[in-house]
């Protein structure tokens, strides 16, 4: 009897947490549609696409990539580098989830180069971490460790990046 109740409780918890996750996704989609109705392109719209893509990385990586691609395209139109870098990082993470490591590495390198040009430490750390993960998955431990160490050395110099230091 106890096992049956525990199983039912786990199913209920999983269902409720999925419902809240989908509510968040649906809410962001509505927000994006509202922003699109107001204007053709804005930083707010790009940030919303990136936020949606971020939420979908583990739930639906292909849809995450689609939203990140939209954010990249819109960012390029208005030269919004912060949005572009974020979208490349999200897309690289999504490709990593799909085990498409070559695409993940290419996008993370693109994000890393843009982040360095804009001195965006958080993006530099994130791109290096993704590169470390992807190279590790490919079995290239030397490159993996090099990127992890780059990520760690940068995140240790900035207290606002404490989370990154711990995750690296």
XYZ file of C-alpha atoms in Angstrom:
168
model
C 0.000 0.000 0.000
C 2.817 2.417 0.907
C 4.593 1.841 -2.429
C 1.340 2.463 -4.310
C 0.756 5.772 -2.512
C 4.375 6.807 -3.101
C 4.071 6.022 -6.810
C 0.840 8.005 -7.089
C 2.447 10.916 -5.210
C 5.463 10.899 -7.571
C 3.219 10.880 -10.643
C 1.191 13.754 -9.187
C 4.325 15.791 -8.402
C 5.735 15.187 -11.889
C 2.436 16.180 -13.513
C 2.078 19.360 -11.459
C 5.683 20.422 -12.073
C 5.222 19.849 -15.814
C 2.028 21.907 -15.752
C 3.841 24.809 -14.096
C 6.674 24.510 -16.605
C 4.279 24.591 -19.509
C 2.406 27.524 -17.979
C 5.691 29.422 -17.897
C 6.367 28.504 -21.539
C 2.825 29.466 -22.573
C 3.106 32.728 -20.664
C 6.345 33.601 -22.461
C 4.819 32.732 -25.831
C 1.901 35.081 -25.121
C 4.345 37.784 -24.039
C 6.292 37.350 -27.296
C 3.093 37.667 -29.331
C 2.181 40.848 -27.452
C 5.632 42.311 -28.101
C 5.452 41.365 -31.783
C 2.090 43.116 -32.075
C 3.580 46.319 -30.656
C 6.713 46.496 -32.805
C 8.668 44.503 -35.348
C 11.867 44.186 -33.358
C 13.124 45.265 -29.967
C 15.594 44.225 -27.312
C 12.629 43.153 -25.158
C 11.412 40.817 -27.895
C 14.881 39.321 -28.351
C 15.283 38.850 -24.593
C 11.879 37.129 -24.466
C 12.864 34.741 -27.279
C 16.090 33.981 -25.412
C 14.233 33.415 -22.156
C 11.859 30.994 -23.876
C 14.750 29.228 -25.597
C 16.547 28.922 -22.231
C 13.472 27.293 -20.662
C 13.262 24.777 -23.495
C 16.921 23.601 -23.546
C 16.228 20.380 -21.649
C 12.495 20.076 -22.386
C 12.577 20.526 -26.158
C 16.086 21.293 -27.467
C 14.930 21.549 -31.098
C 12.338 24.175 -30.196
C 14.971 25.913 -28.074
C 17.258 26.131 -31.113
C 14.410 27.516 -33.219
C 13.725 30.299 -30.687
C 17.441 31.045 -30.269
C 17.810 31.265 -34.056
C 14.991 33.812 -34.120
C 16.757 35.795 -31.396
C 20.025 35.675 -33.362
C 18.325 36.890 -36.542
C 16.546 39.747 -34.746
C 19.723 40.672 -32.831
C 21.688 40.943 -36.048
C 19.040 43.285 -37.490
C 19.452 45.831 -34.695
C 23.066 45.064 -33.716
C 22.063 43.865 -30.232
C 25.246 41.984 -29.299
C 24.124 40.976 -25.814
C 21.052 39.235 -27.237
C 23.073 37.647 -30.010
C 25.684 36.232 -27.615
C 22.987 34.882 -25.288
C 21.214 33.195 -28.198
C 24.430 31.550 -29.426
C 25.093 30.217 -25.914
C 21.555 28.867 -25.581
C 21.727 27.274 -29.004
C 25.111 25.704 -28.214
C 23.650 24.272 -24.998
C 20.687 22.874 -26.923
C 22.915 21.223 -29.513
C 24.950 19.774 -26.643
C 21.712 18.287 -25.246
C 21.094 16.680 -28.646
C 24.690 15.367 -28.675
C 25.375 17.344 -31.859
C 28.759 18.275 -30.472
C 30.268 19.824 -33.598
C 27.404 22.327 -33.842
C 27.617 22.980 -30.110
C 31.335 23.713 -30.385
C 30.910 25.957 -33.438
C 28.183 28.031 -31.767
C 30.002 28.227 -28.431
C 33.122 29.461 -30.246
C 31.011 32.090 -32.026
C 29.574 33.169 -28.668
C 33.041 33.220 -27.109
C 34.451 35.482 -29.826
C 31.519 37.910 -29.573
C 31.674 37.866 -25.765
C 35.373 38.698 -25.817
C 34.723 41.599 -28.209
C 32.096 43.007 -25.850
C 33.965 42.119 -22.623
C 30.967 40.125 -21.396
C 32.571 38.031 -18.629
C 29.461 36.011 -17.887
C 29.123 34.999 -21.543
C 32.844 34.208 -21.783
C 32.528 31.897 -18.783
C 29.349 30.264 -20.145
C 30.855 29.709 -23.610
C 34.025 28.206 -22.130
C 31.948 25.904 -19.935
C 29.905 24.687 -22.904
C 33.116 24.129 -24.854
C 34.511 22.180 -21.914
C 31.381 20.014 -21.781
C 31.300 19.380 -25.522
C 34.989 18.553 -25.807
C 34.685 16.251 -22.794
C 31.783 14.448 -24.497
C 33.935 14.088 -27.612
C 36.712 12.560 -25.522
C 39.099 15.491 -26.020
C 40.029 15.855 -22.355
C 42.943 18.239 -22.955
C 40.784 20.838 -24.722
C 37.987 20.242 -22.236
C 40.208 20.986 -19.247
C 41.670 24.035 -20.987
C 38.189 25.552 -21.442
C 37.124 24.629 -17.914
C 40.260 26.300 -16.518
C 39.631 29.428 -18.625
C 36.081 29.525 -17.301
C 37.243 29.038 -13.737
C 39.988 31.676 -13.863
C 37.575 34.329 -15.141
C 34.744 33.449 -12.777
C 37.061 33.517 -9.758
C 37.977 37.151 -10.464
C 34.400 38.438 -10.286
C 32.181 37.923 -7.205
C 29.036 38.222 -9.358
C 30.091 35.003 -11.083
C 30.206 32.879 -7.899
C 27.621 30.451 -9.311
C 29.790 29.960 -12.387
C 32.831 29.317 -10.220
C 30.977 26.589 -8.337
C 29.560 24.962 -11.460
C 32.935 24.995 -13.235
